[in-house]
C-alpha cells in the first residue's frame, strides 16, 4: 500500500508527548517511538518540494526543503524487539522528517534530543529550533549501517521543532526513537 500526498503545507502540530520509557520522564514529542501509523497508512511516498506533507507516522511530517521526494515507511524495529521504526528515503538535501511540537516563537530556550538512527546512504543531521528555523545539522551522522544514538542540544531558540534530514543530495536512514526534553538525559537508557 502506497499513498501519495500532494505538495501542501501542513498546520503546526501542537501536541503533548508521552514518556518514551520509564527512564525518560517528559518527551516533548508525540509518537517518539513511531508506534502510531499516520493517516495515509504505513507507507507514504510524498513529493514535497518546499513544504511538508504527511509521513507514515502520526504526528511526524515528511519535510521537503529541496526538490525531490520523501518516502517513509513504518516497520518492525531491528534494534528493539517488538518495537517500531520508520524508514526514510529521500532524494533532496534537508529532506526528511520534522515534528513541530509547539507554536512558533514559543517553547524552552534550551532542549536536548536523543535519536536512535541507522544510516544506510548519504549523511543525516538533526536540528532543534523554532519552526522551520532549526540549524538542521546540530549533530551529523556519517557512519553507515550501524545503530547510533545521537544526542544534541539546540543552536536556535526557542525550541518547538525537530528536523531529522539528509545533508547530502539524498539519503536513506531508519529512526527507531526520538526524544526531546528540557533536561539532559542518558540517551543509552532510551
CSV table of C-alpha atoms in Angstrom, one decimal:
chain,number,residue,atom,x,y,z
A,1,UNK,CA,0.0,0.0,0.0
A,2,UNK,CA,1.5,3.3,-1.0
A,3,UNK,CA,-0.2,6.6,-0.5
A,4,UNK,CA,0.8,9.8,-2.3
A,5,UNK,CA,0.4,13.2,-0.9
A,6,UNK,CA,0.5,16.3,-3.0
A,7,UNK,CA,2.7,19.3,-2.2
A,8,UNK,CA,1.0,21.2,0.6
A,9,UNK,CA,1.7,22.8,3.9
A,10,UNK,CA,0.5,21.0,7.0
A,11,UNK,CA,-0.5,23.1,10.0
A,12,UNK,CA,1.8,23.1,13.0
A,13,UNK,CA,1.1,20.2,15.3
A,14,UNK,CA,0.7,21.3,18.9
A,15,UNK,CA,0.9,18.1,20.8
A,16,UNK,CA,1.6,16.8,24.3
A,17,UNK,CA,4.1,14.0,24.3
A,18,UNK,CA,4.2,10.9,26.4
A,19,UNK,CA,7.2,9.4,28.1
A,20,UNK,CA,9.3,7.1,25.8
A,21,UNK,CA,10.3,4.8,28.7
A,22,UNK,CA,10.3,4.9,32.5
A,23,UNK,CA,13.9,6.2,32.4
A,24,UNK,CA,12.8,9.2,30.4
A,25,UNK,CA,10.2,11.4,32.1
A,26,UNK,CA,8.9,14.1,29.7
A,27,UNK,CA,9.2,13.6,26.0
A,28,UNK,CA,8.0,16.7,24.2
A,29,UNK,CA,7.5,14.7,21.1
A,30,UNK,CA,4.3,12.7,20.3
A,31,UNK,CA,4.8,9.3,18.8
A,32,UNK,CA,8.5,9.3,19.5
A,33,UNK,CA,8.7,5.5,19.2
A,34,UNK,CA,6.8,5.5,15.9
A,35,UNK,CA,4.1,3.2,17.3
A,36,UNK,CA,1.1,5.0,15.6
A,37,UNK,CA,0.6,4.9,11.9
A,38,UNK,CA,-0.2,8.2,10.1
A,39,UNK,CA,-3.5,9.0,8.4
A,40,UNK,CA,-2.3,7.8,4.9
A,41,UNK,CA,-1.1,4.4,6.1
A,42,UNK,CA,2.3,2.7,6.9
A,43,UNK,CA,3.9,3.7,3.5
A,44,UNK,CA,3.8,7.2,2.2
A,45,UNK,CA,5.5,8.5,-0.9
A,46,UNK,CA,5.5,12.3,-0.9
A,47,UNK,CA,6.5,14.8,-3.5
A,48,UNK,CA,7.1,17.7,-1.1
A,49,UNK,CA,9.5,20.3,-2.6
A,50,UNK,CA,9.5,23.4,-0.4
A,51,UNK,CA,6.9,22.2,2.1
A,52,UNK,CA,5.7,19.5,4.4
A,53,UNK,CA,3.3,16.6,4.0
A,54,UNK,CA,2.1,13.5,5.7
A,55,UNK,CA,4.6,10.8,6.7
A,56,UNK,CA,3.9,7.2,7.6
A,57,UNK,CA,4.0,8.1,11.3
A,58,UNK,CA,1.3,10.0,13.2
A,59,UNK,CA,2.5,13.5,14.3
A,60,UNK,CA,5.6,13.4,12.0
A,61,UNK,CA,5.8,15.4,8.8
A,62,UNK,CA,7.7,14.5,5.6
A,63,UNK,CA,9.8,17.6,5.1
A,64,UNK,CA,10.9,18.8,1.7
A,65,UNK,CA,13.3,21.7,1.7
A,66,UNK,CA,14.6,20.9,-1.8
A,67,UNK,CA,13.4,19.2,-4.9
A,68,UNK,CA,12.7,15.5,-4.9
A,69,UNK,CA,10.7,13.1,-2.8
A,70,UNK,CA,10.5,11.8,0.7
A,71,UNK,CA,9.3,8.2,1.2
A,72,UNK,CA,8.5,7.0,4.7
A,73,UNK,CA,7.6,3.5,5.8
A,74,UNK,CA,6.8,2.1,9.3
A,75,UNK,CA,8.1,-1.3,10.1
A,76,UNK,CA,9.3,-3.6,12.9
A,77,UNK,CA,12.4,-2.3,14.6
A,78,UNK,CA,15.7,-4.1,14.0
A,79,UNK,CA,17.1,-2.6,17.2
A,80,UNK,CA,14.4,-3.2,19.8
A,81,UNK,CA,12.4,-6.5,19.7
A,82,UNK,CA,8.7,-5.7,19.4
A,83,UNK,CA,9.4,-2.0,18.7
A,84,UNK,CA,8.8,0.0,15.6
A,85,UNK,CA,11.0,2.2,13.4
A,86,UNK,CA,10.5,4.5,10.4
A,87,UNK,CA,12.5,4.2,7.2
A,88,UNK,CA,13.1,7.4,5.3
A,89,UNK,CA,14.3,7.6,1.7
A,90,UNK,CA,14.8,11.0,0.1
A,91,UNK,CA,16.5,12.5,-3.0
A,92,UNK,CA,16.9,16.0,-1.6
A,93,UNK,CA,19.1,17.9,0.8
A,94,UNK,CA,17.5,18.6,4.2
A,95,UNK,CA,14.5,16.5,3.2
A,96,UNK,CA,13.4,14.0,5.9
A,97,UNK,CA,11.3,14.1,9.0
A,98,UNK,CA,10.0,17.0,11.1
A,99,UNK,CA,7.8,17.3,14.2
A,100,UNK,CA,6.5,20.6,15.3
A,101,UNK,CA,5.6,20.3,19.0
A,102,UNK,CA,4.7,23.9,19.9
A,103,UNK,CA,3.6,27.2,18.5
A,104,UNK,CA,6.1,29.3,16.5
A,105,UNK,CA,8.2,31.6,18.7
A,106,UNK,CA,7.3,29.7,21.9
A,107,UNK,CA,9.0,26.9,23.8
A,108,UNK,CA,12.0,26.4,26.0
A,109,UNK,CA,15.3,28.3,25.4
A,110,UNK,CA,17.2,25.0,25.8
A,111,UNK,CA,16.3,21.5,24.9
A,112,UNK,CA,18.1,18.2,24.3
A,113,UNK,CA,17.3,15.4,21.8
A,114,UNK,CA,18.2,11.7,21.8
A,115,UNK,CA,17.6,10.0,18.4
A,116,UNK,CA,18.5,6.4,17.5
A,117,UNK,CA,19.4,6.3,13.8
A,118,UNK,CA,20.8,3.7,11.4
A,119,UNK,CA,22.2,5.4,8.3
A,120,UNK,CA,22.3,3.4,5.0
A,121,UNK,CA,23.2,6.0,2.3
A,122,UNK,CA,24.3,9.7,2.5
A,123,UNK,CA,24.6,11.6,5.7
A,124,UNK,CA,21.9,12.8,8.1
A,125,UNK,CA,21.7,15.7,10.5
A,126,UNK,CA,19.5,16.6,13.4
A,127,UNK,CA,18.4,20.1,14.4
A,128,UNK,CA,16.3,21.5,17.1
A,129,UNK,CA,14.8,25.0,16.9
A,130,UNK,CA,11.9,27.4,16.1
A,131,UNK,CA,9.5,26.0,13.5
A,132,UNK,CA,11.5,25.5,10.2
A,133,UNK,CA,14.3,27.5,11.7
A,134,UNK,CA,16.4,24.6,13.0
A,135,UNK,CA,20.1,24.5,12.3
A,136,UNK,CA,19.5,21.2,10.6
A,137,UNK,CA,22.9,19.9,11.5
A,138,UNK,CA,23.4,20.4,15.2
A,139,UNK,CA,24.7,16.9,15.0
A,140,UNK,CA,25.7,14.9,11.9
A,141,UNK,CA,25.9,11.2,11.3
A,142,UNK,CA,28.1,9.8,8.5
A,143,UNK,CA,28.8,6.3,10.0
A,144,UNK,CA,26.9,3.7,7.9
A,145,UNK,CA,24.9,0.5,8.6
A,146,UNK,CA,25.0,0.5,12.4
A,147,UNK,CA,22.6,1.8,15.1
A,148,UNK,CA,23.9,5.0,16.6
A,149,UNK,CA,22.4,7.1,19.3
A,150,UNK,CA,22.8,10.8,18.7
A,151,UNK,CA,22.4,13.4,21.5
A,152,UNK,CA,22.2,17.1,20.6
A,153,UNK,CA,21.1,20.4,22.1
A,154,UNK,CA,19.6,23.3,20.1
A,155,UNK,CA,21.5,26.1,18.3
A,156,UNK,CA,18.3,28.0,17.6
A,157,UNK,CA,15.8,29.2,20.3
A,158,UNK,CA,13.1,28.9,21.3
A,159,UNK,CA,12.6,25.2,20.7
A,160,UNK,CA,9.4,23.8,19.2
A,161,UNK,CA,10.6,21.6,16.3
A,162,UNK,CA,13.0,18.8,15.5
A,163,UNK,CA,14.3,18.1,12.0
A,164,UNK,CA,16.0,14.8,11.0
A,165,UNK,CA,17.1,15.2,7.4
A,166,UNK,CA,19.5,14.4,4.7
A,167,UNK,CA,22.6,16.6,4.4
A,168,UNK,CA,23.7,15.4,1.0
A,169,UNK,CA,21.7,15.2,-2.3
A,170,UNK,CA,19.8,12.3,-0.8
A,171,UNK,CA,19.8,9.7,2.0
A,172,UNK,CA,18.3,6.5,3.3
A,173,UNK,CA,18.0,6.0,7.1
A,174,UNK,CA,16.0,4.4,9.8
A,175,UNK,CA,14.9,6.2,13.0
A,176,UNK,CA,13.9,3.9,15.9
A,177,UNK,CA,13.1,6.5,18.5
A,178,UNK,CA,13.3,10.2,19.1
A,179,UNK,CA,13.1,12.0,22.4
A,180,UNK,CA,13.2,15.7,23.3
A,181,UNK,CA,13.3,17.2,26.8
A,182,UNK,CA,14.4,20.3,28.6
A,183,UNK,CA,16.8,18.2,30.7
A,184,UNK,CA,19.8,16.3,29.5
A,185,UNK,CA,19.1,12.6,29.8
A,186,UNK,CA,21.0,9.4,29.4
A,187,UNK,CA,20.4,8.5,25.8
A,188,UNK,CA,21.7,5.0,26.2
A,189,UNK,CA,18.8,4.3,28.5
A,190,UNK,CA,16.2,5.1,25.8
